[in-house]
Each structure stands twice: as C-alpha cells, then as structure tokens.
PDB file of C-alpha atoms in Angstrom:
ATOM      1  CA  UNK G   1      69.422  43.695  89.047  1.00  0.00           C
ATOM      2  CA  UNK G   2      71.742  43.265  91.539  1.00  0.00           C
ATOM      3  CA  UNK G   3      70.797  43.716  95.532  1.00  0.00           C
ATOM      4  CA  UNK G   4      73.415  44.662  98.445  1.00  0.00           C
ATOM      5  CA  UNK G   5      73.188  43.593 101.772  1.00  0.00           C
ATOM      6  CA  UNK G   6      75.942  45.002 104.400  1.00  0.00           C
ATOM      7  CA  UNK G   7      76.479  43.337 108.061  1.00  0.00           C
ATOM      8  CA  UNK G   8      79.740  42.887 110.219  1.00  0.00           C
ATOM      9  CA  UNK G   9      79.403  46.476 111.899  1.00  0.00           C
ATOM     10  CA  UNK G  10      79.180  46.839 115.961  1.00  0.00           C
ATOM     11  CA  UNK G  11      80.930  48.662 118.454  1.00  0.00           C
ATOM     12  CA  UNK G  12      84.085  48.554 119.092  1.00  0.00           C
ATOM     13  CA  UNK G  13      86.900  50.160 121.008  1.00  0.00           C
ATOM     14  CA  UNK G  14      89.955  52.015 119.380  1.00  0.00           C
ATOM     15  CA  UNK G  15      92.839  49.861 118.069  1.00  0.00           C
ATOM     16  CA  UNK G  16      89.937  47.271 117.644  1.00  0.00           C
ATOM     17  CA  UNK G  17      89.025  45.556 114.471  1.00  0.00           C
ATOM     18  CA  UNK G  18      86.034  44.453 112.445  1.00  0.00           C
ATOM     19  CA  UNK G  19      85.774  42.851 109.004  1.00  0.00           C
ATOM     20  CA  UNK G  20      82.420  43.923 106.940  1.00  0.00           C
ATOM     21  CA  UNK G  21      80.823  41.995 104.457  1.00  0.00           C
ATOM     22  CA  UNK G  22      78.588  42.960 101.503  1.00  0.00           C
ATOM     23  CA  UNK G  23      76.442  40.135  99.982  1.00  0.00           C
ATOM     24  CA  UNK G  24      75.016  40.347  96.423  1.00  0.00           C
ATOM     25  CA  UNK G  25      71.761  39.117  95.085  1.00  0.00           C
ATOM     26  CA  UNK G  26      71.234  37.962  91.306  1.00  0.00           C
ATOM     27  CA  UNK G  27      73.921  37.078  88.440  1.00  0.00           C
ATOM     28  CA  UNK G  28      76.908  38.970  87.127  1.00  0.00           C
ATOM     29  CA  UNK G  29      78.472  40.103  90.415  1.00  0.00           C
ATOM     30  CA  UNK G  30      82.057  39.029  89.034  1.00  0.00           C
ATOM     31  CA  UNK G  31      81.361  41.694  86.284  1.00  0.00           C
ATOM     32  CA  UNK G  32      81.035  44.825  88.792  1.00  0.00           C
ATOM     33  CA  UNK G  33      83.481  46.841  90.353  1.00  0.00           C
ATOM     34  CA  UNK G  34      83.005  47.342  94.073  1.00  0.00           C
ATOM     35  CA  UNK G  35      83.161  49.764  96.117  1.00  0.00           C
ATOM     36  CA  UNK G  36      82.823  50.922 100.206  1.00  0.00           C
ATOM     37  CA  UNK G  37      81.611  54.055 101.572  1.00  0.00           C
ATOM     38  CA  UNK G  38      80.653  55.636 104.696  1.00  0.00           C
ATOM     39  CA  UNK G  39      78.850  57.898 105.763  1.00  0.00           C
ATOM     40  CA  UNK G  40      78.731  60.224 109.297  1.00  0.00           C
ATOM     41  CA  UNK G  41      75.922  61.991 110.400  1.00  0.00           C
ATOM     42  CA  UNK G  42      75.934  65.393 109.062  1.00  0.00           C
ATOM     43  CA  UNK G  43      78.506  64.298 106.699  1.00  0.00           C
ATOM     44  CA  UNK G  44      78.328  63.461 103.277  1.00  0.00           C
ATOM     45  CA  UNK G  45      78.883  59.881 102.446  1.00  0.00           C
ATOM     46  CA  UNK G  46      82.519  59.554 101.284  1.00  0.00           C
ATOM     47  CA  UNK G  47      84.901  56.740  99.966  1.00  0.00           C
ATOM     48  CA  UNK G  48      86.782  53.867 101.522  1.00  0.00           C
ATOM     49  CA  UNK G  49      87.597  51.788  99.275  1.00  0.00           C
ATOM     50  CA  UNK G  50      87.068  49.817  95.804  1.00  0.00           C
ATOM     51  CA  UNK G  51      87.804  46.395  94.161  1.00  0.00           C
ATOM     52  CA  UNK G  52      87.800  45.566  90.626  1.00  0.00           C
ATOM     53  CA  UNK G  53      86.405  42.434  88.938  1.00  0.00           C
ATOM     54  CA  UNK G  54      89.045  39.645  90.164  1.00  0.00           C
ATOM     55  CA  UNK G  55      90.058  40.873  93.019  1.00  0.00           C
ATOM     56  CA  UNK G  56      92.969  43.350  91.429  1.00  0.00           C
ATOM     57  CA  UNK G  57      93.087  46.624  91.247  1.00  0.00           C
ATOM     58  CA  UNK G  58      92.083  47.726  94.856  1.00  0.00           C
ATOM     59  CA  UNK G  59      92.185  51.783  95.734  1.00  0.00           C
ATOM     60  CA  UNK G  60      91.895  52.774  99.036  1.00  0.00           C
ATOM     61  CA  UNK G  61      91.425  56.848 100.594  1.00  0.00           C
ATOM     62  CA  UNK G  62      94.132  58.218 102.413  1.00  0.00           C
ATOM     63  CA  UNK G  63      91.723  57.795 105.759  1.00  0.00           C
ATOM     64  CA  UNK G  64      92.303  54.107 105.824  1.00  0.00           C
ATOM     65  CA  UNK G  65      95.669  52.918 104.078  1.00  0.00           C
ATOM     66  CA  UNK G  66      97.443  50.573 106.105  1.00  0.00           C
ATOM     67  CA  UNK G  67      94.426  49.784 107.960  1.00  0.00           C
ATOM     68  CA  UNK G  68      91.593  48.958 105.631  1.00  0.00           C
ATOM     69  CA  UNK G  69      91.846  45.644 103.277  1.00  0.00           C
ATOM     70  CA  UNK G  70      89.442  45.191 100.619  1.00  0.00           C
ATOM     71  CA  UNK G  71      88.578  41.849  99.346  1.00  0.00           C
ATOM     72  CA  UNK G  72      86.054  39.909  97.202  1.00  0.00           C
ATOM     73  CA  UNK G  73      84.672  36.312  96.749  1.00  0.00           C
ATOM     74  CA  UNK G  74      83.159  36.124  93.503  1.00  0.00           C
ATOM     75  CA  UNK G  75      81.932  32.764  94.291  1.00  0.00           C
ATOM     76  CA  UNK G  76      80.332  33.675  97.785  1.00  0.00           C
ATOM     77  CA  UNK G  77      79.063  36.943  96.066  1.00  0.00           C
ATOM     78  CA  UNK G  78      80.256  38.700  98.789  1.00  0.00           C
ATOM     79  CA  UNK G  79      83.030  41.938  99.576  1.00  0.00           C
ATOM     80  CA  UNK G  80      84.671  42.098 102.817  1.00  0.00           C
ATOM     81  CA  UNK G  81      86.547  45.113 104.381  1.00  0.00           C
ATOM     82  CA  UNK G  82      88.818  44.333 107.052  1.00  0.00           C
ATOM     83  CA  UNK G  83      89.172  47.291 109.436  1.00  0.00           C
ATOM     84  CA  UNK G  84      92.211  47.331 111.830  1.00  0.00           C
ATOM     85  CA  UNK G  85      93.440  49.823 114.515  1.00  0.00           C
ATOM     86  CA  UNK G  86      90.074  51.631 114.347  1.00  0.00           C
ATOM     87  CA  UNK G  87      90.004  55.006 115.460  1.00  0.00           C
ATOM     88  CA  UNK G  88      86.509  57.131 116.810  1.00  0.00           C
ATOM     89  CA  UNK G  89      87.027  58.614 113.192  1.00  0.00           C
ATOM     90  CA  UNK G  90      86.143  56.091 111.655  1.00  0.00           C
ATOM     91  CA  UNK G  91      82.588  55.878 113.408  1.00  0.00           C
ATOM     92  CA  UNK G  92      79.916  56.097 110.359  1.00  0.00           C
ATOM     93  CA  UNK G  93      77.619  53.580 108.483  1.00  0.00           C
ATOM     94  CA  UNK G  94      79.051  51.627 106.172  1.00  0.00           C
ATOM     95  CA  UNK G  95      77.967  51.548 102.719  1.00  0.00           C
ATOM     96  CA  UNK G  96      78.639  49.374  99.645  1.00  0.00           C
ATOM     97  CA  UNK G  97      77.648  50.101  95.934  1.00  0.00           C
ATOM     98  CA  UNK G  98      78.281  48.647  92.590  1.00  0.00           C
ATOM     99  CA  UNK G  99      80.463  50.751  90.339  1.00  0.00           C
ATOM    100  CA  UNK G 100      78.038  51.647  86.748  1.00  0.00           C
ATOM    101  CA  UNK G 101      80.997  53.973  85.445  1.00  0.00           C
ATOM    102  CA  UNK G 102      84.002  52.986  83.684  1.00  0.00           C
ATOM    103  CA  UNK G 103      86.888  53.575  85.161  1.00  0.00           C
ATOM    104  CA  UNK G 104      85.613  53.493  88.342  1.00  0.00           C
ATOM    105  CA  UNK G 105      85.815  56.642  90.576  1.00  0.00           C
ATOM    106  CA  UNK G 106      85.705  57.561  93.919  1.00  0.00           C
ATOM    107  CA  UNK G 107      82.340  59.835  93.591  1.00  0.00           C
ATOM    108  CA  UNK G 108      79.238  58.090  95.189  1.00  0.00           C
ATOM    109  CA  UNK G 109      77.087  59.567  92.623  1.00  0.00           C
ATOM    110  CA  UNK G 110      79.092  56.771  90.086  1.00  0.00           C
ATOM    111  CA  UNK G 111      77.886  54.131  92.519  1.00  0.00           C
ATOM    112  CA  UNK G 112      74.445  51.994  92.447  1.00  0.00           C
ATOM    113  CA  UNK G 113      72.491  49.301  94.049  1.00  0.00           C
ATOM    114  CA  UNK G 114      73.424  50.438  97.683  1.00  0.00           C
ATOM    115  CA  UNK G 115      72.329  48.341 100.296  1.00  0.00           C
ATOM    116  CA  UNK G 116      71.004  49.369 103.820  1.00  0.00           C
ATOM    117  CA  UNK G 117      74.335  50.215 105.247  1.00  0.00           C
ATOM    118  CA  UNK G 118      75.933  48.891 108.666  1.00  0.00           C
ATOM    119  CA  UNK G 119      76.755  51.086 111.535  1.00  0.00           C
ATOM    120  CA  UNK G 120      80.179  51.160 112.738  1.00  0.00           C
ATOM    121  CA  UNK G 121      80.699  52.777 116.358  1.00  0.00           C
ATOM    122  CA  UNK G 122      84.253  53.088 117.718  1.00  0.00           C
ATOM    123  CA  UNK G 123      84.792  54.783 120.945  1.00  0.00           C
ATOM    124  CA  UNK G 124      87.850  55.875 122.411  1.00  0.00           C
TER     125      UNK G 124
END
C-alpha cells in the first residue's frame, strides 16, 4: 500500500512561484499514474494535473497550462509540480493521489492513497 505525503506549499505573492512535492511510501510507485488536485474551501476538489509511469504522458487543466509543470522521480519516489506566475486563483490545498483506473481520468473519485494535502496561499 502505497502512502502520500505533500509539502512545498506557503504563501506567496502573485507572479510568484512554488514547486510541490509528493513523496511515496512502499514499492511499485513507478507502476502508478499520478496525479495533482486541489481543492478550495467550499469548492470541490478539482484537477491539476497527471503523470504517467515514466514521466510521459503528462495532462494538465486548462487553469494551469503554461504555468504548471508536472514531473516525477521514480527513484526519489517523489512528484513535483512546479507552479509559476501564480495567481490568488490558484489559492487551495494541494492534493496528490495515485491513479487505480486505467486510462487515467481527471475525476478524483478515480484517484487513491491521498495524502494530507499542502496549502497554497497566493495573495494579490
């Protein structure tokens, strides 16, 4: 069973930048797809982005193309997301999950193992 563990979030101003990581506990990590979420209060938790096994296959939501870059380390364990020219939209908690459907989606319902989450605050 695999455990999650999100850090990297803060506070940050707009136009700022932070890079999130997501560190996995136990074997077979290289075997899931990944994926990033967030969630606002009051607001359901929605998609950022996904990776697939070796690094390929990346998707992204319309919210953060060109400014969101999803990565993976299969040797460290560990998915990043590199957030640039942050905007006060973007303030939520960070989520990431493993993928148990194939193919992937973009529903957090098709996502498992979620960690504690890591707050992201940008203020304009």
């Amino acid at each position: 069973q695999v455990q999650l563990v999100e850090s990297g979030g803060g506070l940050v101003q707009a136009g700022g930048s932070l890079r999130l990581s997501c560190a996995a506990s136990g074997r077979s990590f290289s075997s899931y797809i990944m994926g990033w979420f967030r969630q606002a209060p009051g607001k359901e938790r929605e998609f950022v982005a996904s990776i697939g096994y070796s690094g390929a296959g990346t998707r992204y939501a319309d919210s953060g193309k060109g400014r969101f870059t999803i990565s993976r380390d299969n040797a460290q364990r560990t998915v990043y997301l590199q957030m640039n020219n942050l905007k006060p939209e973007d303030t939520a908690v960070y989520y990431c999950g493993r993928s148990i459907v194939m193919p992937s989606t973009t529903r957090p319902q098709d996502y498992a193992s979620w960690g504690q989450g890591t707050q992201v605050t940008v203020s304009s």
